[in-house]
Tab-separated table of C-alpha atoms in Angstrom:
chain	number	residue	atom	x	y	z
A	1	MET	CA	-5.175	-22.731	-4.212
A	2	LYS	CA	-4.007	-20.214	-6.799
A	3	GLY	CA	-4.479	-16.466	-6.669
A	4	LEU	CA	-7.297	-14.011	-7.127
A	5	ALA	CA	-8.187	-12.435	-10.486
A	6	ILE	CA	-10.527	-9.485	-11.115
A	7	ALA	CA	-11.669	-8.389	-14.567
A	8	GLY	CA	-14.188	-5.783	-15.712
A	9	LEU	CA	-15.519	-5.211	-12.205
A	10	THR	CA	-18.273	-2.618	-11.952
A	11	VAL	CA	-20.191	-1.839	-8.759
A	12	ILE	CA	-23.109	0.593	-8.728
A	13	ARG	CA	-24.468	1.858	-5.414
A	14	ASP	CA	-27.219	4.446	-5.082
A	15	ARG	CA	-27.026	4.939	-8.861
A	16	ALA	CA	-23.347	5.918	-8.676
A	17	ARG	CA	-20.513	3.889	-10.200
A	18	VAL	CA	-18.285	3.299	-7.199
A	19	ILE	CA	-16.077	0.924	-9.191
A	20	ASP	CA	-15.957	1.355	-12.943
A	21	GLY	CA	-14.692	-1.485	-15.146
A	22	LEU	CA	-11.813	-2.354	-12.824
A	23	ASP	CA	-9.132	-4.759	-14.010
A	24	LEU	CA	-6.440	-5.800	-11.552
A	25	PRO	CA	-3.223	-7.710	-12.074
A	26	PRO	CA	-3.418	-11.204	-10.496
A	27	ILE	CA	-3.142	-11.178	-6.703
A	28	GLN	CA	-1.049	-14.154	-5.697
A	29	PRO	CA	-0.596	-16.020	-2.397
A	30	GLY	CA	2.564	-15.399	-0.433
A	31	ALA	CA	2.537	-11.593	-0.453
A	32	LEU	CA	0.652	-9.031	1.603
A	33	THR	CA	-1.342	-6.907	-0.843
A	34	VAL	CA	-2.534	-3.522	0.409
A	35	LEU	CA	-5.349	-1.504	-1.166
A	36	ALA	CA	-4.667	2.203	-0.742
A	37	GLY	CA	-6.292	5.391	-1.971
A	38	PRO	CA	-8.197	8.460	-0.783
A	39	ASN	CA	-11.676	8.454	0.698
A	40	ALA	CA	-14.372	7.169	-1.679
A	41	ALA	CA	-11.809	5.550	-3.980
A	42	GLY	CA	-13.690	2.229	-3.852
A	43	LYS	CA	-11.367	0.256	-1.562
A	44	SER	CA	-13.953	-1.100	0.876
A	45	THR	CA	-16.436	-1.641	-1.952
A	46	LEU	CA	-13.847	-3.733	-3.776
A	47	LEU	CA	-13.151	-5.824	-0.687
A	48	ARG	CA	-16.868	-6.378	-0.038
A	49	SER	CA	-17.358	-7.389	-3.669
A	50	ILE	CA	-14.587	-9.972	-3.377
A	51	ALA	CA	-16.260	-11.201	-0.178
A	52	GLN	CA	-19.498	-11.620	-2.198
A	53	VAL	CA	-21.563	-9.340	0.035
A	54	LEU	CA	-22.210	-6.757	-2.710
A	55	PRO	CA	-23.684	-7.313	-6.180
A	56	TYR	CA	-21.380	-6.535	-9.085
A	57	ARG	CA	-20.816	-6.944	-12.797
A	58	GLY	CA	-17.628	-8.506	-14.095
A	59	GLU	CA	-15.624	-11.481	-12.921
A	60	ILE	CA	-13.869	-12.362	-9.677
A	61	THR	CA	-12.122	-15.730	-9.654
A	62	LEU	CA	-10.129	-17.604	-7.029
A	63	GLY	CA	-7.892	-20.347	-8.339
A	64	GLY	CA	-9.624	-20.007	-11.692
A	65	ARG	CA	-13.113	-20.521	-10.221
A	66	ASP	CA	-15.798	-17.844	-10.436
A	67	LEU	CA	-16.631	-17.024	-6.814
A	68	ARG	CA	-20.294	-16.438	-7.676
A	69	GLN	CA	-20.569	-20.011	-8.967
A	70	ILE	CA	-19.109	-21.637	-5.854
A	71	PRO	CA	-21.753	-22.978	-3.429
A	72	ALA	CA	-22.221	-20.680	-0.443
A	73	ALA	CA	-21.065	-23.259	2.123
A	74	GLU	CA	-17.853	-23.961	0.243
A	75	ARG	CA	-17.289	-20.255	-0.379
A	76	ALA	CA	-17.619	-19.547	3.352
A	77	ALA	CA	-14.725	-21.925	3.977
A	78	LEU	CA	-12.595	-20.226	1.299
A	79	ILE	CA	-13.018	-16.554	2.260
A	80	GLY	CA	-12.310	-14.886	5.594
A	81	PHE	CA	-13.649	-11.324	5.624
A	82	MET	CA	-13.019	-8.843	8.446
A	83	PRO	CA	-15.211	-5.761	7.835
A	84	GLN	CA	-14.456	-2.277	9.168
A	85	GLN	CA	-17.033	-2.602	11.920
A	86	SER	CA	-18.091	-5.821	13.610
A	87	ALA	CA	-21.267	-6.272	15.587
A	88	SER	CA	-20.469	-6.088	19.296
A	89	GLY	CA	-23.882	-5.931	20.961
A	90	SER	CA	-24.152	-9.666	21.599
A	91	ASP	CA	-23.851	-11.227	25.049
A	92	LEU	CA	-22.186	-14.240	23.446
A	93	SER	CA	-18.764	-14.852	24.930
A	94	VAL	CA	-15.684	-14.220	22.814
A	95	LEU	CA	-14.850	-17.935	22.857
A	96	ASP	CA	-18.348	-18.934	21.797
A	97	SER	CA	-18.317	-16.335	19.021
A	98	LEU	CA	-15.225	-17.991	17.541
A	99	ILE	CA	-16.830	-21.424	17.749
A	100	VAL	CA	-19.885	-20.037	15.920
A	101	ALA	CA	-17.585	-18.521	13.298
A	102	LEU	CA	-15.821	-21.857	12.893
A	103	HIS	CA	-19.063	-23.754	12.400
A	104	SER	CA	-20.380	-21.168	9.951
A	105	GLY	CA	-17.977	-22.442	7.318
A	106	GLY	CA	-20.543	-24.805	5.849
A	107	GLY	CA	-19.965	-28.081	7.652
A	108	LEU	CA	-16.418	-27.224	8.626
A	109	ALA	CA	-17.077	-28.440	12.174
A	110	GLY	CA	-17.224	-32.018	10.911
A	111	ARG	CA	-13.753	-31.888	9.376
A	112	LEU	CA	-11.617	-29.973	11.856
A	113	ALA	CA	-7.916	-30.164	11.053
A	114	GLY	CA	-6.103	-32.910	12.919
A	115	GLY	CA	-9.231	-33.846	14.849
A	116	ARG	CA	-8.827	-30.887	17.212
A	117	SER	CA	-11.950	-29.686	18.964
A	118	ALA	CA	-13.644	-26.449	18.040
A	119	GLU	CA	-12.739	-25.016	21.443
A	120	HIS	CA	-9.080	-25.893	20.967
A	121	ARG	CA	-8.989	-24.136	17.598
A	122	ALA	CA	-10.809	-21.103	18.985
A	123	LEU	CA	-8.348	-20.773	21.864
A	124	ALA	CA	-5.409	-21.137	19.462
A	125	ALA	CA	-6.780	-18.285	17.319
A	126	LEU	CA	-7.233	-16.054	20.370
A	127	ASP	CA	-3.706	-16.857	21.487
A	128	ARG	CA	-2.254	-15.975	18.092
A	129	VAL	CA	-4.013	-12.599	18.132
A	130	GLY	CA	-2.925	-12.049	21.756
A	131	VAL	CA	-6.331	-11.784	23.420
A	132	MET	CA	-6.622	-15.073	25.268
A	133	GLU	CA	-7.641	-13.168	28.408
A	134	LEU	CA	-10.863	-12.076	26.649
A	135	ALA	CA	-12.086	-15.634	26.000
A	136	LEU	CA	-14.926	-15.615	28.551
A	137	ARG	CA	-15.846	-11.941	28.247
A	138	PRO	CA	-19.150	-11.051	26.499
A	139	LEU	CA	-18.770	-9.340	23.143
A	140	SER	CA	-20.946	-6.498	24.422
A	141	HIS	CA	-18.295	-5.669	27.069
A	142	LEU	CA	-15.433	-5.169	24.618
A	143	SER	CA	-13.869	-1.878	23.566
A	144	GLY	CA	-13.626	-1.032	19.873
A	145	GLY	CA	-9.996	-2.090	19.733
A	146	GLN	CA	-10.656	-5.360	21.553
A	147	MET	CA	-13.538	-6.120	19.194
A	148	GLN	CA	-11.256	-5.532	16.231
A	149	LEU	CA	-8.749	-8.068	17.539
A	150	VAL	CA	-11.517	-10.586	18.236
A	151	ALA	CA	-12.860	-10.062	14.697
A	152	LEU	CA	-9.428	-10.994	13.352
A	153	ALA	CA	-9.447	-14.137	15.509
A	154	GLN	CA	-12.894	-15.003	14.108
A	155	VAL	CA	-11.345	-14.955	10.634
A	156	LEU	CA	-8.255	-16.951	11.608
A	157	VAL	CA	-10.137	-19.727	13.401
A	158	ARG	CA	-11.530	-20.999	10.068
A	159	ASP	CA	-8.103	-20.977	8.366
A	160	PRO	CA	-9.382	-19.751	4.965
A	161	PRO	CA	-6.996	-19.473	1.987
A	162	LEU	CA	-8.274	-15.959	1.098
A	163	ILE	CA	-8.221	-13.327	3.858
A	164	LEU	CA	-9.741	-9.847	3.394
A	165	LEU	CA	-9.051	-7.216	6.056
A	166	ASP	CA	-10.859	-3.869	5.844
A	167	GLU	CA	-9.015	-1.256	7.921
A	168	PRO	CA	-7.840	-3.856	10.469
A	169	THR	CA	-5.901	-1.293	12.558
A	170	SER	CA	-8.359	1.625	12.591
A	171	ALA	CA	-9.190	1.312	16.317
A	172	LEU	CA	-5.812	0.075	17.528
A	173	ASP	CA	-2.854	1.713	19.232
A	174	MET	CA	0.686	1.432	17.854
A	175	ALA	CA	1.607	-1.819	19.585
A	176	ARG	CA	-1.552	-3.647	18.559
A	177	SER	CA	-1.415	-2.231	15.038
A	178	HIS	CA	2.074	-3.690	14.744
A	179	ARG	CA	0.761	-7.012	16.060
A	180	VAL	CA	-2.086	-7.189	13.542
A	181	LEU	CA	0.047	-6.224	10.550
A	182	SER	CA	2.732	-8.697	11.628
A	183	ILE	CA	0.068	-11.409	11.668
A	184	ALA	CA	-1.218	-10.345	8.249
A	185	ARG	CA	2.251	-10.579	6.752
A	186	ALA	CA	2.904	-13.923	8.452
A	187	LEU	CA	-0.348	-15.319	7.021
A	188	ALA	CA	0.801	-14.305	3.558
A	189	ARG	CA	4.158	-15.975	4.144
A	190	GLU	CA	2.253	-19.151	5.079
A	191	GLY	CA	0.869	-19.209	1.538
A	192	LYS	CA	-2.451	-17.432	1.949
A	193	THR	CA	-3.799	-14.676	-0.270
A	194	VAL	CA	-4.054	-11.673	2.062
A	195	ILE	CA	-5.540	-8.319	1.034
A	196	ALA	CA	-5.809	-5.414	3.467
A	197	VAL	CA	-7.302	-1.950	3.086
A	198	LEU	CA	-5.090	0.601	4.843
A	199	HIS	CA	-5.641	4.366	4.969
A	200	ASP	CA	-2.351	4.984	6.750
A	201	LEU	CA	0.347	5.225	4.081
A	202	ALA	CA	3.047	4.813	6.733
A	203	HIS	CA	1.602	1.385	7.508
A	204	ALA	CA	1.158	0.602	3.831
A	205	ALA	CA	4.765	1.554	3.044
A	206	ARG	CA	6.090	-0.423	6.010
A	207	TRP	CA	4.125	-3.662	5.603
A	208	ALA	CA	2.901	-4.078	2.028
A	209	ASP	CA	4.701	-6.362	-0.374
A	210	ARG	CA	2.499	-4.910	-3.082
A	211	LEU	CA	0.388	-1.777	-3.250
A	212	LEU	CA	-2.724	-1.371	-5.383
A	213	VAL	CA	-3.707	2.306	-5.439
A	214	LEU	CA	-7.324	3.059	-6.332
A	215	SER	CA	-8.664	6.425	-7.427
A	216	GLN	CA	-12.295	7.094	-8.339
A	217	GLY	CA	-13.048	3.401	-8.672
A	218	ARG	CA	-10.144	2.624	-10.976
A	219	LEU	CA	-6.596	1.351	-10.602
A	220	ALA	CA	-4.127	4.244	-10.538
A	221	ILE	CA	-0.950	2.169	-10.153
A	222	SER	CA	0.353	-1.083	-8.682
A	223	GLY	CA	3.755	-2.239	-7.528
A	224	SER	CA	6.013	-2.324	-4.493
A	225	PRO	CA	5.834	0.631	-2.066
A	226	SER	CA	9.147	1.980	-3.366
A	227	GLU	CA	7.871	1.800	-6.945
A	228	VAL	CA	4.440	3.273	-6.247
A	229	LEU	CA	4.910	5.989	-3.634
A	230	ARG	CA	6.148	9.031	-5.539
A	231	PRO	CA	5.482	12.744	-4.965
A	232	GLU	CA	3.672	13.065	-8.291
A	233	LEU	CA	1.319	10.193	-7.455
A	234	LEU	CA	0.541	11.624	-4.021
A	235	ALA	CA	-0.240	14.984	-5.626
A	236	ARG	CA	-2.466	13.462	-8.304
A	237	VAL	CA	-4.353	10.932	-6.174
A	238	TRP	CA	-4.282	12.331	-2.616
A	239	ASP	CA	-4.030	16.085	-3.397
A	240	VAL	CA	-1.023	16.563	-1.134
A	241	SER	CA	2.446	17.979	-1.571
A	242	ALA	CA	4.739	15.334	-0.086
A	243	ARG	CA	8.283	14.038	0.067
A	244	ILE	CA	9.411	10.430	-0.063
A	245	GLU	CA	12.370	9.600	2.156
A	246	ARG	CA	14.037	6.503	3.543
A	247	ALA	CA	14.179	5.470	7.192
A	248	SER	CA	17.387	4.146	8.731
A	249	ARG	CA	16.399	0.559	7.870
A	250	GLY	CA	15.468	1.461	4.300
A	251	ASP	CA	11.698	1.644	4.719
A	252	VAL	CA	9.833	4.184	2.591
A	253	MET	CA	8.518	7.205	4.520
A	254	VAL	CA	5.824	9.620	3.297
A	255	LEU	CA	6.194	13.170	4.658
A	256	VAL	CA	3.231	15.401	3.828
A	257	ASP	CA	4.041	19.116	3.568
A	258	GLY	CA	0.569	20.390	2.771
A	259	GLU	CA	-2.709	20.041	0.963
A	260	ILE	CA	-3.042	20.930	-2.707
A	261	ARG	CA	-6.309	22.825	-2.941
A	262	PRO	CA	-8.322	22.797	-6.175
A	263	ARG	CA	-7.840	25.897	-8.331
A	264	PRO	CA	-10.896	28.049	-9.015
A	265	GLU	CA	-12.265	27.342	-12.462
A	266	GLY	CA	-10.365	29.256	-15.127
A	267	GLN	CA	-7.433	30.163	-12.889
A	268	PRO	CA	-4.126	29.143	-14.461
A	269	ARG	CA	-1.706	26.880	-12.574
A	270	ALA	CA	1.146	28.817	-10.959
């Protein structure tokens, strides 16, 4: 399965152009791609468009195939989408929720890899995410962070080639954030196409192989964290005065010194 391509993407919501004619460089398997940008830049909208849960104009292809033209059952087996918020009001057990997710892949239950049972695969996904102890707990009894980890397991159990993660660490502490981002990078190294939306630039700088920075529904810049994260970009896109430094192991660090407030109209720049 080759990579993801996006051309001329436009998404209109409530009469506003959230994404405006977006073209992205090809997103290939094997690297963790992070979507970054300020609030309302279009990151989650882009991810939901790729997941085919929002209408759009333009073209999104996976391996050269237009995702809109792929039958829904086949598409469900190709795309694993973890939204920002997952429904947690069900009394279904965590284990059963993964089995349901597995079977939702359009007949996937009839062709489980290696003949393993659905329960076996579900338990393996929970073990990889590190929440095996939650297997028999009802979804309605989970905390926000626990639900986020279970939502990741629900994606992994189907083993899709394209994985979309929308703010996968938003409800997690440092240890579990590290766990989730380690898994995301490992999935990319296994040959999957992995795209994650991250607000935290420290996480983006630490884990991304490639950064795509969005601003006002358009691509501002793309490249490695060291290529992309520059003081001038942070000032232009995030409205902050910041320094870029290196940690002891060479990782890029973003140190924000203050907010750049808009100048009153007509006032010259200092």
